[in-house]
Coordinates of C-alpha atoms in Angstrom, one line a residue:
M1134 CA 30.8 158.6 -92.2
A1135 CA 26.9 158.4 -92.5
L1136 CA 25.5 155.1 -93.2
E1137 CA 21.8 155.0 -94.3
G1138 CA 19.3 152.2 -95.1
R1139 CA 18.9 148.9 -93.7
S1140 CA 21.0 145.8 -93.3
T1141 CA 20.0 143.0 -95.8
G1142 CA 20.4 140.6 -93.1
S1143 CA 22.7 138.2 -94.9
R1144 CA 24.8 135.6 -93.0
I1145 CA 28.2 137.0 -91.5
H1146 CA 30.9 134.5 -91.0
V1147 CA 33.3 135.0 -88.2
L1148 CA 36.6 133.3 -88.5
G1149 CA 38.6 133.1 -85.1
A1150 CA 36.9 131.9 -82.0
G1151 CA 39.3 133.7 -79.5
A1152 CA 38.1 136.3 -77.0
V1153 CA 37.7 139.0 -79.8
G1154 CA 36.0 136.8 -82.3
L1155 CA 33.5 135.5 -79.7
L1156 CA 33.0 139.3 -78.5
F1157 CA 32.2 140.5 -81.9
A1158 CA 30.2 137.4 -83.1
A1159 CA 28.0 137.6 -80.0
H1160 CA 27.3 141.4 -80.5
L1161 CA 26.5 141.0 -84.0
R1162 CA 24.3 138.1 -83.3
K1163 CA 22.5 140.2 -80.5
S1164 CA 22.0 142.9 -83.1
G1165 CA 20.0 140.5 -85.1
H1166 CA 22.5 139.2 -87.8
P1167 CA 22.7 135.5 -88.5
I1168 CA 26.0 134.2 -87.7
T1169 CA 28.4 131.3 -88.5
L1170 CA 31.5 130.6 -86.5
L1171 CA 34.3 129.2 -88.6
L1172 CA 36.3 126.8 -86.6
R1173 CA 39.7 125.0 -87.2
S1174 CA 38.2 121.6 -86.7
Q1175 CA 34.9 119.5 -87.3
A1176 CA 35.4 118.4 -83.4
S1177 CA 35.3 122.1 -82.2
A1178 CA 32.1 122.7 -84.3
E1179 CA 30.3 119.6 -83.0
R1180 CA 31.4 120.7 -79.5
F1181 CA 30.0 124.2 -80.1
A1182 CA 26.7 122.8 -81.2
R1183 CA 26.7 120.5 -78.1
S1184 CA 27.0 123.5 -75.9
G1185 CA 23.7 124.8 -77.3
G1186 CA 25.1 127.0 -80.3
R1187 CA 25.4 130.0 -78.1
I1188 CA 28.1 132.4 -76.8
S1189 CA 28.3 133.7 -73.3
V1190 CA 29.5 137.2 -72.6
V1191 CA 30.7 138.4 -69.2
D1192 CA 30.8 142.1 -69.1
D1193 CA 33.4 142.5 -66.5
W1194 CA 33.9 146.2 -67.4
A1195 CA 30.7 147.0 -65.6
R1196 CA 32.3 146.3 -62.1
S1197 CA 33.7 149.8 -62.3
Q1198 CA 30.5 151.6 -63.1
P1199 CA 29.2 154.0 -60.4
S1200 CA 25.9 152.5 -60.2
R1201 CA 26.2 148.9 -59.3
K1202 CA 22.3 148.4 -58.8
L1203 CA 22.2 147.8 -62.5
L1204 CA 24.6 145.1 -62.7
R1205 CA 23.8 141.5 -63.0
I1206 CA 25.7 139.9 -60.1
D1207 CA 25.3 136.3 -58.9
S1208 CA 24.6 136.8 -55.3
S1209 CA 24.9 133.0 -54.7
S1210 CA 28.7 133.3 -55.1
G1211 CA 29.0 136.2 -52.6
G1212 CA 28.3 139.0 -54.9
N1213 CA 31.3 138.8 -57.0
D1214 CA 30.4 137.1 -60.0
M1215 CA 28.9 138.7 -63.3
V1216 CA 26.0 137.1 -64.7
P1217 CA 26.8 136.4 -68.3
W1218 CA 24.3 137.4 -71.3
L1219 CA 23.9 134.9 -74.1
A1220 CA 24.0 135.2 -77.9
E1221 CA 21.8 132.2 -79.2
D1222 CA 21.2 130.4 -82.2
I1223 CA 24.6 130.7 -83.9
Q1224 CA 25.8 128.2 -86.4
A1225 CA 29.3 126.7 -86.4
M1226 CA 31.3 124.8 -89.0
S1227 CA 34.7 123.9 -89.8
T1228 CA 36.8 125.8 -92.5
A1229 CA 37.3 122.3 -94.1
S1230 CA 33.5 121.7 -94.5
L1231 CA 33.3 124.6 -96.8
H1232 CA 35.0 122.8 -99.6
N1233 CA 33.7 119.2 -98.9
D1234 CA 31.1 119.7 -101.8
K1235 CA 33.3 121.2 -104.6
D1236 CA 30.2 121.4 -106.9
Q1237 CA 28.3 123.6 -104.2
Q1238 CA 31.1 125.4 -102.7
S1239 CA 29.7 127.9 -100.0
H1240 CA 29.9 131.4 -100.8
I1241 CA 30.9 134.1 -98.2
D1242 CA 29.2 137.3 -98.5
K1243 CA 30.7 139.0 -95.3
L1244 CA 33.6 137.5 -93.4
V1245 CA 35.3 138.9 -90.1
I1246 CA 38.7 137.6 -89.4
T1247 CA 39.8 137.9 -85.6
T1248 CA 42.6 135.3 -85.6
K1249 CA 46.0 136.3 -84.2
A1250 CA 48.1 138.1 -87.1
H1251 CA 50.4 135.3 -87.4
D1252 CA 47.4 132.9 -88.4
A1253 CA 45.7 135.3 -90.6
L1254 CA 47.5 134.1 -93.9
Q1255 CA 46.4 130.5 -93.1
A1256 CA 43.0 131.5 -92.2
Y1257 CA 42.3 133.5 -95.2
W1258 CA 43.9 130.6 -97.4
S1259 CA 41.3 128.1 -95.6
V1260 CA 38.3 130.4 -97.0
R1261 CA 39.8 131.9 -100.1
G1262 CA 37.9 129.5 -102.4
S1263 CA 34.5 131.0 -100.9
L1264 CA 35.2 134.6 -101.6
N1265 CA 35.1 136.8 -104.8
S1266 CA 34.6 140.3 -105.8
K1267 CA 31.2 140.3 -104.1
S1268 CA 32.5 139.5 -100.7
T1269 CA 33.7 141.7 -97.9
V1270 CA 36.5 140.9 -95.4
V1271 CA 37.1 142.6 -92.1
L1272 CA 40.4 142.3 -90.8
L1273 CA 40.8 142.8 -87.1
Q1274 CA 44.2 141.9 -85.8
N1275 CA 46.9 143.5 -83.7
G1276 CA 50.1 144.9 -85.3
M1277 CA 50.4 145.8 -89.1
G1278 CA 51.2 144.1 -92.2
T1279 CA 48.2 141.3 -92.4
Y1280 CA 46.5 143.1 -95.3
E1281 CA 49.8 143.4 -97.3
A1282 CA 50.8 140.1 -96.5
I1283 CA 47.4 138.7 -98.1
Q1284 CA 47.7 140.9 -101.1
R1285 CA 51.3 139.5 -101.7
E1286 CA 50.4 135.9 -101.2
F1287 CA 47.1 135.7 -103.1
Y1288 CA 46.8 138.7 -105.4
P1289 CA 50.2 139.6 -106.6
S1290 CA 50.8 142.4 -109.1
P1291 CA 47.2 143.5 -109.3
Q1292 CA 47.5 146.3 -111.6
Q1293 CA 49.2 144.0 -114.1
H1294 CA 46.6 141.2 -113.8
Q1295 CA 43.7 143.5 -113.3
R1296 CA 41.4 141.9 -115.8
E1297 CA 42.1 138.2 -114.1
L1298 CA 41.6 139.6 -110.7
I1299 CA 38.9 141.9 -110.8
S1300 CA 36.3 139.3 -110.1
E1301 CA 38.3 137.7 -107.5
I1302 CA 39.6 140.4 -105.0
P1303 CA 37.0 141.1 -102.2
T1304 CA 36.7 144.3 -100.4
F1305 CA 38.6 144.8 -97.4
I1306 CA 37.7 146.6 -94.2
I1307 CA 40.4 147.0 -91.8
G1308 CA 39.8 147.5 -88.0
T1309 CA 41.3 148.4 -84.8
N1310 CA 39.8 147.5 -81.5
A1311 CA 40.7 148.7 -78.1
N1312 CA 38.0 146.8 -76.1
G1313 CA 39.7 144.4 -73.7
C1314 CA 38.5 140.9 -73.6
L1315 CA 39.8 137.6 -72.4
R1316 CA 38.8 133.8 -72.9
V1317 CA 39.7 132.2 -69.7
S1318 CA 39.0 128.6 -71.0
E1319 CA 39.6 127.2 -74.5
D1320 CA 36.9 124.6 -73.9
E1321 CA 34.2 127.1 -73.3
F1322 CA 32.6 129.6 -75.6
T1323 CA 32.8 132.4 -73.2
T1324 CA 34.5 135.7 -73.5
H1325 CA 35.1 138.3 -70.6
H1326 CA 34.6 142.0 -71.8
T1327 CA 37.1 143.6 -69.4
A1328 CA 37.3 147.1 -70.7
K1329 CA 34.5 148.8 -72.8
V1330 CA 36.5 151.2 -75.0
S1331 CA 36.1 151.8 -78.7
C1332 CA 36.8 150.1 -82.0
Q1333 CA 37.1 151.9 -85.6
F1334 CA 36.8 150.7 -89.0
A1335 CA 37.6 151.9 -92.4
V1336 CA 37.4 150.5 -96.3
R1337 CA 40.9 149.7 -97.5
P1338 CA 41.3 151.4 -101.0
S1339 CA 41.6 149.2 -103.6
L1340 CA 44.9 148.3 -105.4
L1341 CA 43.1 147.9 -108.6
N1342 CA 43.1 151.1 -110.9
P1343 CA 40.6 152.1 -111.6
P1344 CA 39.1 150.9 -108.3
P1345 CA 35.8 148.8 -108.7
P1346 CA 32.6 150.0 -107.1
L1347 CA 32.0 148.8 -103.6
P1348 CA 29.6 145.7 -103.5
P1349 CA 26.3 145.8 -101.4
S1350 CA 27.9 143.6 -98.9
T1351 CA 30.4 146.3 -97.9
L1352 CA 27.8 148.9 -97.0
D1353 CA 25.9 146.2 -95.2
M1354 CA 28.9 145.2 -93.0
L1355 CA 29.6 148.8 -92.3
K1356 CA 26.1 149.1 -91.0
A1357 CA 26.5 146.0 -88.8
L1358 CA 29.7 147.3 -87.4
S1359 CA 28.7 150.9 -86.7
S1360 CA 25.7 149.6 -84.9
L1361 CA 27.6 147.6 -82.3
P1362 CA 27.6 148.8 -78.6
L1363 CA 31.4 148.6 -78.6
G1364 CA 32.2 152.3 -79.1
A1365 CA 32.3 151.5 -82.7
T1366 CA 32.7 154.3 -85.6
I1367 CA 33.3 154.1 -89.2
I1368 CA 36.1 156.6 -90.4
N1369 CA 38.1 157.3 -93.6
W1370 CA 41.1 155.3 -94.3
S1371 CA 43.4 158.2 -93.9
D1372 CA 42.2 158.8 -90.3
L1373 CA 42.2 154.9 -89.4
H1374 CA 45.7 154.7 -90.9
L1375 CA 47.1 157.3 -88.4
Q1376 CA 45.2 155.4 -85.5
L1377 CA 46.6 152.3 -86.6
L1378 CA 50.3 153.6 -86.5
L1379 CA 49.8 155.0 -83.1
K1380 CA 48.2 151.9 -81.8
L1381 CA 51.1 149.8 -83.3
A1382 CA 53.6 152.2 -81.4
A1383 CA 51.7 151.6 -78.1
N1384 CA 51.8 147.7 -78.6
A1385 CA 55.6 148.0 -79.4
V1386 CA 56.5 150.0 -76.3
I1387 CA 54.1 148.3 -73.9
S1388 CA 53.4 144.7 -74.8
P1389 CA 57.2 143.4 -75.0
V1390 CA 58.1 145.0 -71.6
T1391 CA 55.0 143.5 -69.8
A1392 CA 55.5 140.1 -71.4
L1393 CA 59.1 140.2 -70.5
T1394 CA 58.5 141.1 -66.9
G1395 CA 55.1 139.7 -66.2
C1396 CA 53.7 143.3 -65.0
R1397 CA 50.7 144.9 -66.1
N1398 CA 50.5 147.9 -68.5
G1399 CA 50.4 150.7 -65.9
Y1400 CA 53.9 149.8 -64.8
I1401 CA 55.2 151.3 -68.1
V1402 CA 54.6 154.7 -67.3
P1403 CA 55.6 155.4 -63.5
P1404 CA 54.5 156.3 -60.9
P1405 CA 51.9 153.7 -60.7
L1406 CA 48.0 155.0 -60.5
N1407 CA 46.5 155.4 -56.8
G1408 CA 45.8 152.0 -55.4
T1409 CA 48.5 150.0 -57.1
Q1410 CA 51.8 149.0 -55.3
Q1411 CA 54.8 151.4 -55.5
C1412 CA 58.0 150.1 -56.9
A1413 CA 60.7 149.6 -54.2
D1414 CA 63.6 150.4 -56.6
A1415 CA 64.0 154.2 -56.8
G1416 CA 65.8 154.0 -60.0
Y1417 CA 62.9 152.2 -61.6
Y1418 CA 61.1 155.5 -62.4
D1419 CA 64.1 157.0 -64.3
S1420 CA 64.6 153.8 -66.2
M1421 CA 61.3 153.5 -67.4
R1422 CA 60.9 157.1 -68.4
S1423 CA 64.2 156.7 -70.3
Y1424 CA 62.9 153.5 -71.8
L1425 CA 59.8 155.2 -73.0
S1426 CA 61.5 158.0 -74.5
S1427 CA 64.0 156.2 -76.5
A1428 CA 61.4 153.8 -77.8
C1429 CA 59.1 156.5 -78.9
A1430 CA 61.7 158.4 -80.6
E1431 CA 63.0 155.4 -82.5
I1432 CA 59.3 154.7 -83.8
A1433 CA 59.0 158.5 -84.7
A1434 CA 62.1 158.4 -86.7
V1435 CA 60.8 155.3 -88.6
Y1436 CA 57.4 157.1 -89.4
A1437 CA 59.2 160.2 -90.4
R1438 CA 60.9 158.2 -93.3
A1439 CA 58.1 155.7 -94.0
H1440 CA 55.0 158.2 -93.7
P1441 CA 56.5 161.8 -94.3
H1442 CA 53.1 163.1 -94.7
L1443 CA 52.0 162.3 -91.3
H1444 CA 55.2 163.8 -89.7
C1445 CA 53.3 166.5 -87.8
E1446 CA 50.8 163.9 -86.2
L1447 CA 53.7 161.5 -85.4
T1448 CA 56.2 163.4 -83.6
T1449 CA 58.2 161.9 -80.7
Q1450 CA 56.0 163.8 -78.2
A1451 CA 52.7 162.9 -80.0
I1452 CA 53.8 159.2 -79.9
E1453 CA 54.9 159.3 -76.1
E1454 CA 51.7 161.2 -75.0
Y1455 CA 49.6 158.5 -76.8
V1456 CA 51.5 155.6 -75.2
S1457 CA 51.2 156.9 -71.9
H1458 CA 47.4 157.5 -72.3
I1459 CA 47.0 153.8 -73.4
A1460 CA 49.3 152.6 -70.5
Y1461 CA 47.4 154.5 -67.9
S1462 CA 43.9 154.0 -69.3
S1463 CA 44.7 150.2 -69.2
A1464 CA 46.9 150.1 -66.1
R1465 CA 45.4 147.0 -64.7
N1466 CA 45.1 145.0 -67.7
R1467 CA 47.6 142.2 -68.7
S1468 CA 48.5 142.7 -72.5
S1469 CA 47.7 140.1 -75.1
M1470 CA 51.4 139.4 -75.5
L1471 CA 52.0 138.7 -71.9
Q1472 CA 48.9 136.4 -71.9
D1473 CA 50.3 134.5 -74.9
I1474 CA 53.6 134.1 -73.0
D1475 CA 52.1 132.7 -70.0
A1476 CA 50.1 130.3 -72.0
G1477 CA 53.0 129.1 -74.1
R1478 CA 51.7 130.5 -77.5
Q1479 CA 53.2 132.2 -80.2
T1480 CA 53.0 136.1 -79.6
E1481 CA 52.3 138.7 -82.4
A1482 CA 55.8 140.4 -82.1
E1483 CA 56.5 139.6 -85.7
W1484 CA 53.8 141.8 -86.7
I1485 CA 54.5 144.6 -83.9
N1486 CA 58.2 145.3 -83.2
G1487 CA 59.3 142.8 -86.0
Y1488 CA 57.2 145.0 -88.5
L1489 CA 58.7 147.9 -87.1
V1490 CA 62.3 146.4 -87.6
R1491 CA 61.6 145.8 -91.2
L1492 CA 60.1 149.1 -91.9
G1493 CA 63.2 150.7 -90.4
Q1494 CA 65.4 148.2 -92.6
Q1495 CA 63.3 149.3 -95.8
H1496 CA 64.0 153.1 -95.0
G1497 CA 67.4 153.2 -93.7
V1498 CA 66.6 153.9 -90.1
P1499 CA 68.3 151.8 -87.3
T1500 CA 65.9 150.3 -84.8
P1501 CA 68.1 148.9 -81.7
V1502 CA 65.4 149.3 -79.2
N1503 CA 62.7 147.2 -81.2
T1504 CA 65.4 144.8 -82.6
L1505 CA 66.3 144.0 -79.0
L1506 CA 62.7 143.8 -77.7
Y1507 CA 61.9 141.5 -80.8
T1508 CA 64.8 139.2 -80.0
L1509 CA 64.2 139.1 -76.2
I1510 CA 60.5 138.0 -77.1
K1511 CA 61.5 135.4 -79.5
L1512 CA 63.9 133.9 -77.0
K1513 CA 61.1 134.0 -74.3
E1514 CA 58.8 132.2 -76.7
A1515 CA 61.6 129.5 -77.3
A1516 CA 62.1 129.2 -73.7
R1517 CA 58.5 128.6 -72.9
Y1518 CA 58.3 126.1 -75.6
H1519 CA 61.3 124.1 -74.3
M1520 CA 60.0 124.1 -70.7
S1521 CA 56.3 123.1 -71.6

């Protein structure tokens, strides 16, 4: 998708200051865009201001590059620590402060929501009053269903209420991100960019009929995203939808097993890559191959009913090959679901395995594998909560 012209430079608000939110906010700021972080509390906004109004990014992915002489390494620590780069002059405010002055409520032109999927509805509610049909909202979550949940909650029956909603509904851009990142400390505004891969974005077709013209903020946001050095591309919605379904399958197969066992992604597809420890149990390999085949076949059956026009692209073999590729390429990574379990946080299983279970129920396809994985993850979450 070709994007011509220059960005208007209007402010971009980023809601969600986790690892992904900080990574995208930092790169957008580095590209010259004014950035405001929207934080949950005024205390967090003040803490960010005291830290200098900047985000630190540690490019850990660069450790694996063949030319190490170009790396910024702190020699004072024995040559092992990467020197972070800084994105400076970033503003921060709490979502509540958007609405402190009802007569002068702050309008948001461009918004990027990078919260966890289960927090997306609450996040959207906190800023909805600052959005209208001139706004553009980017949704960047794991799993699927957040866009549909927002539409059901805030803009029900759009075609029946088109006259009322045409001035209210913003344009939505949906994104999928494969870049690995990690926020080590909740007290610091630092993100570690652990794997430099890619991200893709597409404009979600409007539910209004006829659809309204795209506002200037949408093209502006697409230009900003496409310029990011994160492997960013702008594609058509139909192409992105296919990528989202494949990524959902990979998350549904890899993440729960890693979270339940504490293993890294590479152990889903035996044998492990060179340099990783071999499993002592000879039956492990057969068990994992059987699991991988069963899980991918189940997902393919759900997709065949729910998205029959994509049946040629979403076969069992195609899904299994994609899942294996993701597991191998991220072999040494710890899934976000595993990180959530270890930190005692709620996982995104509701929007991954839970989404597939609900989709199967809607189309009459049994999902015993995903039902079991979803149940076990929820039990694991409850156990961690009671232990903390």
